[in-house]
mmCIF file of C-alpha atoms in Angstrom:
data_model
loop_
_atom_site.group_PDB
_atom_site.id
_atom_site.type_symbol
_atom_site.label_atom_id
_atom_site.label_comp_id
_atom_site.label_asym_id
_atom_site.label_seq_id
_atom_site.Cartn_x
_atom_site.Cartn_y
_atom_site.Cartn_z
ATOM 1 C CA PRO V 1 24.857 -7.609 10.979
ATOM 2 C CA PRO V 2 27.860 -5.308 10.058
ATOM 3 C CA TRP V 3 31.069 -6.964 8.461
ATOM 4 C CA PRO V 4 33.401 -7.451 11.070
ATOM 5 C CA LEU V 5 36.498 -5.112 10.841
ATOM 6 C CA PRO V 6 39.688 -6.989 9.578
ATOM 7 C CA TYR V 7 41.648 -5.500 12.160
ATOM 8 C CA PRO V 8 39.770 -4.448 15.160
ATOM 9 C CA LEU V 9 42.593 -2.886 16.924
ATOM 10 C CA LEU V 10 43.991 -0.541 14.210
ATOM 11 C CA SER V 11 42.392 2.656 13.640
ATOM 12 C CA PRO V 12 43.445 4.078 10.347
ATOM 13 C CA PRO V 13 43.256 7.500 9.735
ATOM 14 C CA ALA V 14 39.945 8.988 8.631
ATOM 15 C CA LEU V 15 39.216 11.011 5.592
ATOM 16 C CA SER V 16 39.881 14.573 6.226
ATOM 17 C CA THR V 17 36.762 16.947 6.535
ATOM 18 C CA LYS V 18 37.207 18.260 3.184
ATOM 19 C CA GLU V 19 37.809 14.896 1.448
ATOM 20 C CA THR V 20 34.440 13.723 3.254
ATOM 21 C CA PHE V 21 32.747 16.591 1.922
ATOM 22 C CA LEU V 22 34.002 15.981 -1.660
ATOM 23 C CA VAL V 23 33.451 12.377 -1.637
ATOM 24 C CA LEU V 24 29.758 12.718 -0.373
ATOM 25 C CA SER V 25 29.067 15.730 -2.568
ATOM 26 C CA LEU V 26 30.335 13.655 -5.701
ATOM 27 C CA HIS V 27 28.148 10.554 -4.992
ATOM 28 C CA ASN V 28 25.075 12.856 -4.775
ATOM 29 C CA LYS V 29 26.131 14.781 -7.744
ATOM 30 C CA LEU V 30 26.563 11.499 -9.696
ATOM 31 C CA ARG V 31 23.326 10.218 -8.568
ATOM 32 C CA SER V 32 21.531 13.038 -9.731
ATOM 33 C CA LYS V 33 22.819 12.375 -13.336
ATOM 34 C CA VAL V 34 21.400 8.793 -13.968
ATOM 35 C CA GLN V 35 19.761 8.159 -17.215
ATOM 36 C CA PRO V 36 16.586 7.414 -17.507
ATOM 37 C CA PRO V 37 15.917 9.854 -14.494
ATOM 38 C CA ALA V 38 15.291 8.339 -11.138
ATOM 39 C CA ALA V 39 11.867 9.008 -9.297
ATOM 40 C CA ASN V 40 13.014 7.689 -5.870
ATOM 41 C CA MET V 41 16.737 8.430 -5.727
ATOM 42 C CA GLN V 42 17.607 9.290 -2.132
ATOM 43 C CA LYS V 43 20.116 11.857 -1.197
ATOM 44 C CA LEU V 44 23.244 10.031 0.771
ATOM 45 C CA GLU V 45 24.134 11.284 4.259
ATOM 46 C CA TRP V 46 27.876 10.580 5.654
ATOM 47 C CA SER V 47 27.811 7.893 8.412
ATOM 48 C CA GLU V 48 31.165 8.195 10.465
ATOM 49 C CA GLU V 49 30.870 4.452 11.574
ATOM 50 C CA LEU V 50 30.301 3.215 7.998
ATOM 51 C CA GLY V 51 33.346 5.486 7.472
ATOM 52 C CA ARG V 52 35.516 3.775 10.009
ATOM 53 C CA GLN V 53 34.337 0.270 8.546
ATOM 54 C CA ALA V 54 35.464 1.448 5.332
ATOM 55 C CA GLY V 55 38.645 2.737 6.473
ATOM 56 C CA ALA V 56 39.565 -0.561 8.303
ATOM 57 C CA ARG V 57 38.802 -2.457 4.974
ATOM 58 C CA ALA V 58 41.057 -0.146 2.971
ATOM 59 C CA ALA V 59 43.870 -0.523 5.662
ATOM 60 C CA SER V 60 43.787 -4.401 4.892
ATOM 61 C CA CYS V 61 44.691 -3.300 1.385
ATOM 62 C CA LEU V 62 41.821 -5.233 0.160
ATOM 63 C CA GLU V 63 43.279 -8.764 1.141
ATOM 64 C CA GLY V 64 40.807 -11.679 1.499
ATOM 65 C CA PRO V 65 37.533 -11.689 0.232
ATOM 66 C CA ALA V 66 35.293 -8.866 -0.030
ATOM 67 C CA PRO V 67 32.428 -8.411 2.407
ATOM 68 C CA PRO V 68 29.520 -10.297 1.608
ATOM 69 C CA PRO V 69 26.353 -8.508 0.878
ATOM 70 C CA ALA V 70 24.110 -7.931 3.997
ATOM 71 C CA PRO V 71 20.601 -6.324 4.077
ATOM 72 C CA GLN V 72 21.822 -3.331 5.849
ATOM 73 C CA LEU V 73 25.105 -2.923 4.298
ATOM 74 C CA GLY V 74 26.635 -2.942 0.529
ATOM 75 C CA TRP V 75 30.272 -2.425 -0.704
ATOM 76 C CA SER V 76 32.316 -1.197 -3.360
ATOM 77 C CA GLU V 77 36.255 -1.238 -3.739
ATOM 78 C CA ALA V 78 39.025 -0.533 -6.087
ATOM 79 C CA LEU V 79 42.985 -1.153 -5.700
ATOM 80 C CA LEU V 80 44.801 1.359 -8.137
ATOM 81 C CA PRO V 81 48.349 2.209 -8.710
ATOM 82 C CA ALA V 82 49.468 5.193 -6.604
ATOM 83 C CA GLY V 83 49.240 8.476 -8.256
ATOM 84 C CA ALA V 84 46.312 7.159 -10.540
ATOM 85 C CA GLY V 85 44.084 9.609 -8.839
ATOM 86 C CA GLY V 86 41.968 10.169 -5.800
ATOM 87 C CA PHE V 87 38.294 9.227 -4.841
ATOM 88 C CA GLY V 88 37.286 11.577 -7.432
ATOM 89 C CA ALA V 89 38.838 9.362 -10.362
ATOM 90 C CA VAL V 90 37.528 6.129 -8.468
ATOM 91 C CA LEU V 91 33.885 7.375 -8.530
ATOM 92 C CA GLU V 92 33.948 8.425 -11.870
ATOM 93 C CA LEU V 93 35.307 5.029 -13.055
ATOM 94 C CA TRP V 94 32.472 3.407 -10.952
ATOM 95 C CA PHE V 95 29.722 5.716 -12.411
ATOM 96 C CA ALA V 96 31.354 5.108 -15.927
ATOM 97 C CA GLU V 97 30.148 1.484 -15.711
ATOM 98 C CA GLY V 98 26.694 2.780 -16.209
ATOM 99 C CA GLN V 99 27.621 3.460 -20.036
ATOM 100 C CA ARG V 100 27.472 -0.518 -20.373
ATOM 101 C CA TYR V 101 24.296 -0.935 -18.058
ATOM 102 C CA ASP V 102 20.992 -1.690 -19.611
ATOM 103 C CA TYR V 103 18.503 -0.200 -17.321
ATOM 104 C CA ARG V 104 15.650 -1.999 -19.402
ATOM 105 C CA THR V 105 17.125 -5.675 -18.361
ATOM 106 C CA GLY V 106 19.074 -4.532 -15.454
ATOM 107 C CA ARG V 107 22.189 -5.988 -16.894
ATOM 108 C CA CYS V 108 25.534 -5.244 -17.957
ATOM 109 C CA ALA V 109 26.732 -5.646 -21.817
ATOM 110 C CA GLY V 110 28.918 -8.706 -22.526
ATOM 111 C CA ASN V 111 30.976 -9.868 -19.669
ATOM 112 C CA ALA V 112 31.599 -6.537 -17.966
ATOM 113 C CA THR V 113 30.907 -5.544 -14.599
ATOM 114 C CA CYS V 114 28.118 -2.921 -13.361
ATOM 115 C CA ARG V 115 28.120 -3.611 -9.478
ATOM 116 C CA HIS V 116 29.921 -0.455 -8.506
ATOM 117 C CA TYR V 117 27.654 1.669 -10.784
ATOM 118 C CA THR V 118 24.337 0.137 -9.506
ATOM 119 C CA GLN V 119 25.626 -0.002 -5.670
ATOM 120 C CA LEU V 120 26.416 3.847 -6.302
ATOM 121 C CA VAL V 121 23.211 4.840 -7.907
ATOM 122 C CA TRP V 122 21.015 2.389 -5.595
ATOM 123 C CA ALA V 123 18.131 4.647 -4.745
ATOM 124 C CA THR V 124 17.079 3.553 -1.209
ATOM 125 C CA ALA V 125 20.897 3.822 0.039
ATOM 126 C CA GLY V 126 20.679 6.528 2.476
ATOM 127 C CA GLN V 127 24.109 6.524 4.446
ATOM 128 C CA LEU V 128 27.559 6.417 3.082
ATOM 129 C CA GLY V 129 31.145 5.850 4.520
ATOM 130 C CA CYS V 130 34.458 5.670 2.529
ATOM 131 C CA GLY V 131 38.209 5.130 3.545
ATOM 132 C CA ARG V 132 41.495 4.839 1.362
ATOM 133 C CA HIS V 133 44.997 3.510 2.473
ATOM 134 C CA ARG V 134 48.371 3.365 0.709
ATOM 135 C CA CYS V 135 49.794 0.058 0.301
ATOM 136 C CA PRO V 136 53.014 -1.442 -0.682
ATOM 137 C CA GLY V 137 53.569 -4.044 -3.455
ATOM 138 C CA PRO V 138 56.010 -5.683 -5.506
ATOM 139 C CA HIS V 139 55.392 -3.692 -8.512
ATOM 140 C CA GLY V 140 55.332 -0.208 -6.660
ATOM 141 C CA PRO V 141 52.913 1.468 -4.048
ATOM 142 C CA SER V 142 49.226 1.080 -4.783
ATOM 143 C CA GLU V 143 46.119 2.917 -3.053
ATOM 144 C CA ALA V 144 42.951 1.049 -1.670
ATOM 145 C CA PHE V 145 39.709 2.607 -1.688
ATOM 146 C CA ALA V 146 36.338 1.337 -0.198
ATOM 147 C CA CYS V 147 32.981 2.565 0.517
ATOM 148 C CA ALA V 148 30.050 1.126 2.469
ATOM 149 C CA TYR V 149 26.472 1.934 1.723
ATOM 150 C CA SER V 150 23.516 1.518 4.296
ATOM 151 C CA PRO V 151 21.097 -0.068 3.220
ATOM 152 C CA GLY V 152 22.918 -2.234 0.757
ATOM 153 C CA GLY V 153 21.905 -3.171 -3.025
ATOM 154 C CA ASN V 154 22.598 -5.161 -5.710
ATOM 155 C CA TRP V 155 19.918 -7.899 -5.045
ATOM 156 C CA GLU V 156 18.633 -10.431 -7.288
ATOM 157 C CA VAL V 157 15.390 -12.510 -7.161
ATOM 158 C CA ALA V 158 15.468 -16.021 -8.954
ATOM 159 C CA GLY V 159 18.567 -14.970 -10.859
ATOM 160 C CA THR V 160 16.989 -11.654 -12.180
ATOM 161 C CA PRO V 161 18.870 -8.413 -11.143
ATOM 162 C CA ILE V 162 16.792 -5.890 -9.098
ATOM 163 C CA LEU V 163 16.557 -2.493 -10.728
ATOM 164 C CA PRO V 164 18.505 0.085 -8.679
ATOM 165 C CA TYR V 165 15.982 2.783 -8.758
ATOM 166 C CA LYS V 166 12.471 3.596 -10.118
ATOM 167 C CA GLN V 167 12.279 5.375 -13.300
ATOM 168 C CA GLY V 168 10.438 8.512 -13.452
ATOM 169 C CA PRO V 169 10.553 12.443 -12.989
ATOM 170 C CA TRP V 170 12.946 13.221 -10.112
ATOM 171 C CA CYS V 171 11.443 12.972 -6.688
ATOM 172 C CA SER V 172 8.097 11.867 -8.012
ATOM 173 C CA LEU V 173 8.397 8.459 -5.908
ATOM 174 C CA CYS V 174 9.975 9.711 -2.643
ATOM 175 C CA THR V 175 8.884 8.125 0.365
ATOM 176 C CA ALA V 176 6.901 9.869 3.161
ATOM 177 C CA GLY V 177 9.804 10.258 5.348
ATOM 178 C CA LEU V 178 12.008 11.668 2.703
ATOM 179 C CA SER V 179 9.233 13.864 1.066
ATOM 180 C CA GLY V 180 11.359 16.830 0.469
ATOM 181 C CA CYS V 181 13.250 17.339 -2.773
ATOM 182 C CA PHE V 182 17.112 18.450 -2.858
ATOM 183 C CA LYS V 183 18.934 19.762 -5.829
ATOM 184 C CA SER V 184 22.158 21.150 -5.565
ATOM 185 C CA TRP V 185 23.357 23.804 -8.237
ATOM 186 C CA ASP V 186 25.348 21.393 -10.112
ATOM 187 C CA HIS V 187 22.832 18.507 -9.949
ATOM 188 C CA SER V 188 21.008 17.450 -13.003
ATOM 189 C CA GLY V 189 17.968 16.065 -11.086
ATOM 190 C CA GLY V 190 16.423 16.142 -7.515
ATOM 191 C CA LEU V 191 16.967 13.796 -4.651
ATOM 192 C CA CYS V 192 14.643 12.641 -1.975
ATOM 193 C CA GLU V 193 15.374 14.274 1.384
ATOM 194 C CA VAL V 194 13.866 14.671 5.071
ATOM 195 C CA PRO V 195 11.423 17.495 4.465
ATOM 196 C CA ARG V 196 11.992 20.539 6.495
ATOM 197 C CA ASN V 197 8.248 20.682 7.787
ATOM 198 C CA PRO V 198 7.511 16.889 8.051
ATOM 199 C CA CYS V 199 4.046 17.340 10.073
ATOM 200 C CA ARG V 200 1.748 19.254 7.374
ATOM 201 C CA MET V 201 -1.278 17.790 8.988
ATOM 202 C CA SER V 202 -4.199 18.756 11.309
ATOM 203 C CA CYS V 203 -6.494 16.985 13.600
ATOM 204 C CA ARG V 204 -10.259 16.894 13.349
ATOM 205 C CA ASN V 205 -13.217 16.249 15.685
ATOM 206 C CA SER V 206 -11.385 18.380 18.493
ATOM 207 C CA GLY V 207 -8.285 16.192 18.413
ATOM 208 C CA ARG V 208 -5.118 17.854 19.636
ATOM 209 C CA LEU V 209 -2.051 17.587 17.426
ATOM 210 C CA ASP V 210 1.413 16.804 18.829
ATOM 211 C CA MET V 211 3.945 18.927 16.963
ATOM 212 C CA SER V 212 6.977 16.811 18.117
ATOM 213 C CA SER V 213 5.517 13.349 16.922
ATOM 214 C CA CYS V 214 3.102 14.753 14.558
ATOM 215 C CA GLN V 215 0.189 12.470 16.179
ATOM 216 C CA CYS V 216 -3.262 13.327 17.250
ATOM 217 C CA THR V 217 -4.695 12.405 20.571
ATOM 218 C CA CYS V 218 -8.271 11.880 19.815
ATOM 219 C CA PRO V 219 -11.391 12.656 21.922
ATOM 220 C CA ARG V 220 -13.624 9.557 23.202
ATOM 221 C CA GLY V 221 -15.529 7.871 20.401
ATOM 222 C CA TYR V 222 -13.070 8.984 17.654
ATOM 223 C CA THR V 223 -9.919 7.142 16.265
ATOM 224 C CA GLY V 224 -7.705 7.239 13.061
ATOM 225 C CA ARG V 225 -4.543 9.265 12.358
ATOM 226 C CA TYR V 226 -6.676 12.638 12.024
ATOM 227 C CA CYS V 227 -9.315 11.420 14.332
ATOM 228 C CA GLN V 228 -11.683 11.470 11.787
ATOM 229 C CA VAL V 229 -12.966 7.937 12.273
ATOM 230 C CA ARG V 230 -15.997 7.401 14.595
ATOM 231 C CA CYS V 231 -16.228 3.785 16.254
ATOM 232 C CA SER V 232 -19.189 1.669 15.471
ATOM 233 C CA GLY V 233 -20.114 -1.766 14.195
ATOM 234 C CA GLN V 234 -20.727 -5.417 15.457
ATOM 235 C CA CYS V 235 -18.787 -8.612 15.033
ATOM 236 C CA LEU V 236 -20.964 -11.646 14.130
ATOM 237 C CA HIS V 237 -17.977 -14.203 14.393
ATOM 238 C CA GLY V 238 -15.245 -12.514 16.152
ATOM 239 C CA ARG V 239 -14.241 -9.710 18.632
ATOM 240 C CA PHE V 240 -14.303 -6.030 18.292
ATOM 241 C CA ARG V 241 -11.181 -4.384 18.730
ATOM 242 C CA LYS V 242 -11.955 -0.640 20.008
ATOM 243 C CA GLU V 243 -8.389 0.655 19.128
ATOM 244 C CA GLU V 244 -8.768 -0.070 15.653
ATOM 245 C CA CYS V 245 -12.653 0.508 15.252
ATOM 246 C CA SER V 246 -12.796 -2.852 13.569
ATOM 247 C CA CYS V 247 -13.500 -6.671 13.766
ATOM 248 C CA LEU V 248 -10.663 -9.320 14.606
ATOM 249 C CA CYS V 249 -12.561 -12.558 12.764
ATOM 250 C CA ASP V 250 -12.561 -15.951 14.400
ATOM 251 C CA ALA V 251 -10.548 -18.634 11.823
ATOM 252 C CA GLY V 252 -12.673 -19.318 8.995
ATOM 253 C CA TYR V 253 -14.628 -16.012 8.764
ATOM 254 C CA GLY V 254 -14.076 -12.752 7.253
ATOM 255 C CA GLY V 255 -15.601 -9.207 6.136
ATOM 256 C CA ALA V 256 -16.210 -6.273 7.873
ATOM 257 C CA GLU V 257 -18.370 -7.916 10.242
ATOM 258 C CA CYS V 258 -16.850 -11.391 10.232
ATOM 259 C CA GLY V 259 -20.099 -12.902 8.368
ATOM 260 C CA THR V 260 -18.311 -14.352 5.524
ATOM 261 C CA LYS V 261 -17.360 -17.711 5.436
ATOM 262 C CA ILE V 262 -13.981 -18.247 4.077
ATOM 263 C CA HIS V 263 -12.783 -20.686 1.478
ATOM 264 C CA PHE V 264 -9.336 -20.201 0.682
ATOM 265 C CA PRO V 265 -7.319 -21.710 -2.601
ATOM 266 C CA PHE V 266 -3.461 -20.644 -1.843
ATOM 267 C CA HIS V 267 -0.878 -21.239 -4.763
ATOM 268 C CA ALA V 268 2.863 -21.845 -4.607
ATOM 269 C CA CYS V 269 5.538 -19.749 -3.054
ATOM 270 C CA ASP V 270 6.171 -16.802 -5.581
ATOM 271 C CA VAL V 271 9.217 -15.118 -3.932
ATOM 272 C CA ARG V 272 11.816 -16.650 -1.409
ATOM 273 C CA ILE V 273 14.131 -14.147 0.387
ATOM 274 C CA ASP V 274 16.603 -15.513 2.728
ATOM 275 C CA SER V 275 14.722 -17.901 5.026
ATOM 276 C CA ASP V 276 11.136 -16.768 4.219
ATOM 277 C CA CYS V 277 8.559 -17.716 1.582
ATOM 278 C CA PHE V 278 6.168 -15.064 0.237
ATOM 279 C CA MET V 279 2.887 -16.144 -1.665
ATOM 280 C CA VAL V 280 0.765 -13.341 -3.536
ATOM 281 C CA SER V 281 -2.928 -14.402 -3.031
ATOM 282 C CA PRO V 282 -4.875 -14.988 -6.536
ATOM 283 C CA GLU V 283 -7.898 -13.373 -4.936
ATOM 284 C CA ALA V 284 -8.892 -9.939 -2.963
ATOM 285 C CA ASP V 285 -10.384 -9.685 0.371
ATOM 286 C CA THR V 286 -10.572 -7.136 3.226
ATOM 287 C CA TYR V 287 -7.648 -6.739 5.448
ATOM 288 C CA TYR V 288 -8.981 -9.142 8.176
ATOM 289 C CA GLY V 289 -10.077 -11.589 5.713
ATOM 290 C CA ALA V 290 -6.792 -11.675 4.172
ATOM 291 C CA LYS V 291 -5.051 -11.858 7.638
ATOM 292 C CA ILE V 292 -7.657 -15.025 8.535
ATOM 293 C CA LYS V 293 -6.673 -16.565 4.987
ATOM 294 C CA CYS V 294 -3.140 -16.458 5.764
ATOM 295 C CA GLN V 295 -3.245 -17.727 9.320
ATOM 296 C CA ASP V 296 -5.311 -20.949 8.088
ATOM 297 C CA LYS V 297 -2.490 -21.817 6.039
ATOM 298 C CA GLY V 298 0.086 -21.345 9.148
ATOM 299 C CA ALA V 299 1.154 -17.956 7.777
ATOM 300 C CA MET V 300 0.891 -14.425 8.347
ATOM 301 C CA LEU V 301 0.398 -11.075 6.376
ATOM 302 C CA ALA V 302 3.808 -10.013 5.279
ATOM 303 C CA GLN V 303 6.263 -8.085 7.533
ATOM 304 C CA ILE V 304 8.568 -6.189 5.555
ATOM 305 C CA ARG V 305 11.401 -5.382 8.166
ATOM 306 C CA ASN V 306 14.194 -3.955 5.961
ATOM 307 C CA GLN V 307 14.849 -2.327 2.454
ATOM 308 C CA LYS V 308 16.170 -5.609 0.794
ATOM 309 C CA VAL V 309 12.781 -7.412 1.506
ATOM 310 C CA GLN V 310 10.739 -4.238 0.093
ATOM 311 C CA ASP V 311 12.828 -3.759 -2.731
ATOM 312 C CA ILE V 312 12.643 -7.520 -3.954
ATOM 313 C CA LEU V 313 8.705 -7.530 -3.186
ATOM 314 C CA ALA V 314 8.144 -4.234 -5.181
ATOM 315 C CA PHE V 315 10.061 -5.509 -7.911
ATOM 316 C CA TYR V 316 8.078 -8.545 -8.123
ATOM 317 C CA LEU V 317 4.666 -7.163 -7.965
ATOM 318 C CA SER V 318 5.765 -4.534 -10.897
ATOM 319 C CA ARG V 319 6.574 -7.524 -12.808
ATOM 320 C CA LEU V 320 3.389 -9.644 -12.377
ATOM 321 C CA GLU V 321 1.994 -10.599 -15.738
ATOM 322 C CA MET V 322 -1.069 -8.664 -16.864
ATOM 323 C CA GLY V 323 -2.972 -12.033 -16.971
ATOM 324 C CA ASN V 324 -2.560 -12.695 -13.408
ATOM 325 C CA ARG V 325 -5.670 -11.359 -12.426
ATOM 326 C CA VAL V 326 -7.635 -11.761 -9.078
ATOM 327 C CA THR V 327 -10.401 -14.475 -8.779
ATOM 328 C CA ASP V 328 -12.933 -12.067 -7.250
ATOM 329 C CA THR V 329 -14.931 -9.790 -9.478
ATOM 330 C CA ASP V 330 -15.367 -6.934 -6.689
ATOM 331 C CA PHE V 331 -11.849 -6.352 -5.608
ATOM 332 C CA GLU V 332 -11.365 -2.436 -5.786
ATOM 333 C CA THR V 333 -7.639 -1.874 -6.325
ATOM 334 C CA GLY V 334 -4.435 -3.337 -7.570
ATOM 335 C CA ASN V 335 -2.777 -2.807 -4.261
ATOM 336 C CA PHE V 336 -1.534 -5.501 -1.897
ATOM 337 C CA TRP V 337 -2.077 -5.768 2.061
ATOM 338 C CA ILE V 338 0.836 -6.218 4.183
ATOM 339 C CA GLY V 339 0.600 -7.250 8.047
ATOM 340 C CA LEU V 340 0.732 -3.548 9.415
ATOM 341 C CA THR V 341 -1.772 -1.496 11.119
ATOM 342 C CA TYR V 342 -2.138 1.967 12.960
ATOM 343 C CA LYS V 343 -2.616 0.993 16.715
ATOM 344 C CA THR V 344 -4.261 4.379 18.145
ATOM 345 C CA SER V 345 -3.599 3.272 21.802
ATOM 346 C CA LYS V 346 0.124 2.925 20.946
ATOM 347 C CA ALA V 347 0.147 5.910 18.497
ATOM 348 C CA SER V 348 2.140 4.005 16.156
ATOM 349 C CA PHE V 349 2.114 1.619 13.314
ATOM 350 C CA ARG V 350 2.704 -2.069 14.400
ATOM 351 C CA TRP V 351 3.025 -5.507 12.666
ATOM 352 C CA ASP V 352 0.301 -7.891 13.398
ATOM 353 C CA VAL V 353 2.382 -9.565 16.023
ATOM 354 C CA GLY V 354 2.655 -6.426 18.214
ATOM 355 C CA GLU V 355 6.054 -5.086 17.370
ATOM 356 C CA PRO V 356 6.521 -1.489 16.334
ATOM 357 C CA SER V 357 7.701 -0.887 12.612
ATOM 358 C CA SER V 358 11.460 0.325 12.843
ATOM 359 C CA PHE V 359 11.596 0.142 9.071
ATOM 360 C CA THR V 360 8.751 1.941 6.939
ATOM 361 C CA SER V 361 8.517 2.769 3.219
ATOM 362 C CA PHE V 362 5.389 4.974 3.133
ATOM 363 C CA ALA V 363 4.704 6.724 -0.313
ATOM 364 C CA PHE V 364 4.895 10.430 -0.582
ATOM 365 C CA GLY V 365 2.070 12.022 1.458
ATOM 366 C CA GLN V 366 1.491 8.901 3.392
ATOM 367 C CA PRO V 367 0.118 7.960 5.808
ATOM 368 C CA ASP V 368 -2.835 10.194 5.375
ATOM 369 C CA ASN V 369 -5.342 7.835 6.991
ATOM 370 C CA GLN V 370 -8.136 7.337 4.525
ATOM 371 C CA GLY V 371 -10.110 5.701 7.196
ATOM 372 C CA PHE V 372 -11.612 2.695 9.265
ATOM 373 C CA GLY V 373 -8.705 0.839 10.702
ATOM 374 C CA ASN V 374 -5.648 2.410 9.067
ATOM 375 C CA CYS V 375 -4.630 -0.878 7.567
ATOM 376 C CA VAL V 376 -1.460 -0.709 5.062
ATOM 377 C CA GLU V 377 -1.223 -1.812 1.459
ATOM 378 C CA MET V 378 1.712 -1.695 -1.073
ATOM 379 C CA GLN V 379 0.257 0.868 -3.460
ATOM 380 C CA ALA V 380 0.690 0.225 -7.266
ATOM 381 C CA SER V 381 0.639 3.681 -8.142
ATOM 382 C CA ALA V 382 3.497 4.501 -5.921
ATOM 383 C CA ALA V 383 5.793 1.727 -6.998
ATOM 384 C CA PHE V 384 4.773 -0.225 -4.286
ATOM 385 C CA ASN V 385 5.563 1.976 -1.531
ATOM 386 C CA TRP V 386 3.054 1.897 1.360
ATOM 387 C CA ASN V 387 -0.288 3.749 1.786
ATOM 388 C CA ASP V 388 -2.724 3.433 4.846
ATOM 389 C CA GLN V 389 -6.257 2.482 3.558
ATOM 390 C CA ARG V 390 -9.695 1.578 4.932
ATOM 391 C CA CYS V 391 -9.548 -1.876 6.177
ATOM 392 C CA LYS V 392 -12.835 -2.976 4.402
ATOM 393 C CA THR V 393 -11.012 -2.305 0.859
ATOM 394 C CA ARG V 394 -10.713 -5.497 -1.128
ATOM 395 C CA ASN V 395 -7.053 -5.991 -1.920
ATOM 396 C CA ARG V 396 -4.861 -8.869 -3.104
ATOM 397 C CA TYR V 397 -2.322 -9.612 -0.246
ATOM 398 C CA ILE V 398 1.042 -11.092 0.549
ATOM 399 C CA CYS V 399 1.397 -14.213 3.043
ATOM 400 C CA GLN V 400 4.817 -14.824 4.570
ATOM 401 C CA PHE V 401 5.951 -18.455 5.609
ATOM 402 C CA GLY V 402 8.878 -18.733 7.854
ATOM 403 C CA GLU V 403 10.975 -21.862 7.700
#
């Protein structure tokens, strides 16, 4: 939940329109200058609500503890002598921390701090709000500066810092919803943004495209995002789900037709995020085989509900040792199933518990519906952003336990 305002009844003056533009523009300019270059750096947009929260924090003259990190909110703040410079000087100071930051290790040299820098260049932050306030003091007036970012950043897993962005050519790992590449005249590289033409698709087999939602309405007997999948098949030990053109197997059975008896060796919890435990399978299976294996252990396929969980899991999967191979010899990819499928009847992606997915992290050009079931995987070649895939594909998978 958002950090409660220090003085709910106080309405500190917001930044002027000109200063808001300058603060936002400088943030995006600095984000375009990171080295090594960022493949997934998002363009920040201004949030009036975050601006109000940051203004209230600055109006407290930064007294009391700094707001704690939260999945949807990150903070940077500074208290400088009055006249030391405005937001431009503050942001340049924060960005200068990057000179002591080692991208290879994710750590700052010596005992220096780089948390202002890493939050400023946290790639998946999409909204920004800042405020400032002149404060009295025993040694003369000072000025408090505060910026709030959403989603937040500066996460760690098992004591290891998550890297703030993915290295690579600019805009090469933008997600599906931010597949445009913005580059101003004074930018060094491109930033991921909402594309100007988001649909860029057509429907097959006489399906009709709704241009407002970019969804196909399929004729009878066809399904899939592009109406390219014809429904057929039988289920030996389970039931047929018409809306997905696939089987939901009984406990203990897997495979496309639920004809394979499942024996499942799980290993220990791999990643703990807040109150949830995530385990990565040592073997590969179809989507519904993986789903049943998690269920047999009292778990479910992972549900990634916010950017924090996505960042940490993507970081963990990218660091798996090369010797950590699957036990099956017929696995087809290095990708990982999560518990999300496309429901044609609902015209949306939904988690296995039936809830719609308000947060997504699809890779550029996805979802493009590779067919049969529209099951979602974390794709290794796209920095573990998401891809919709045939449910019969044999992937490793991630199970999630809640306390």
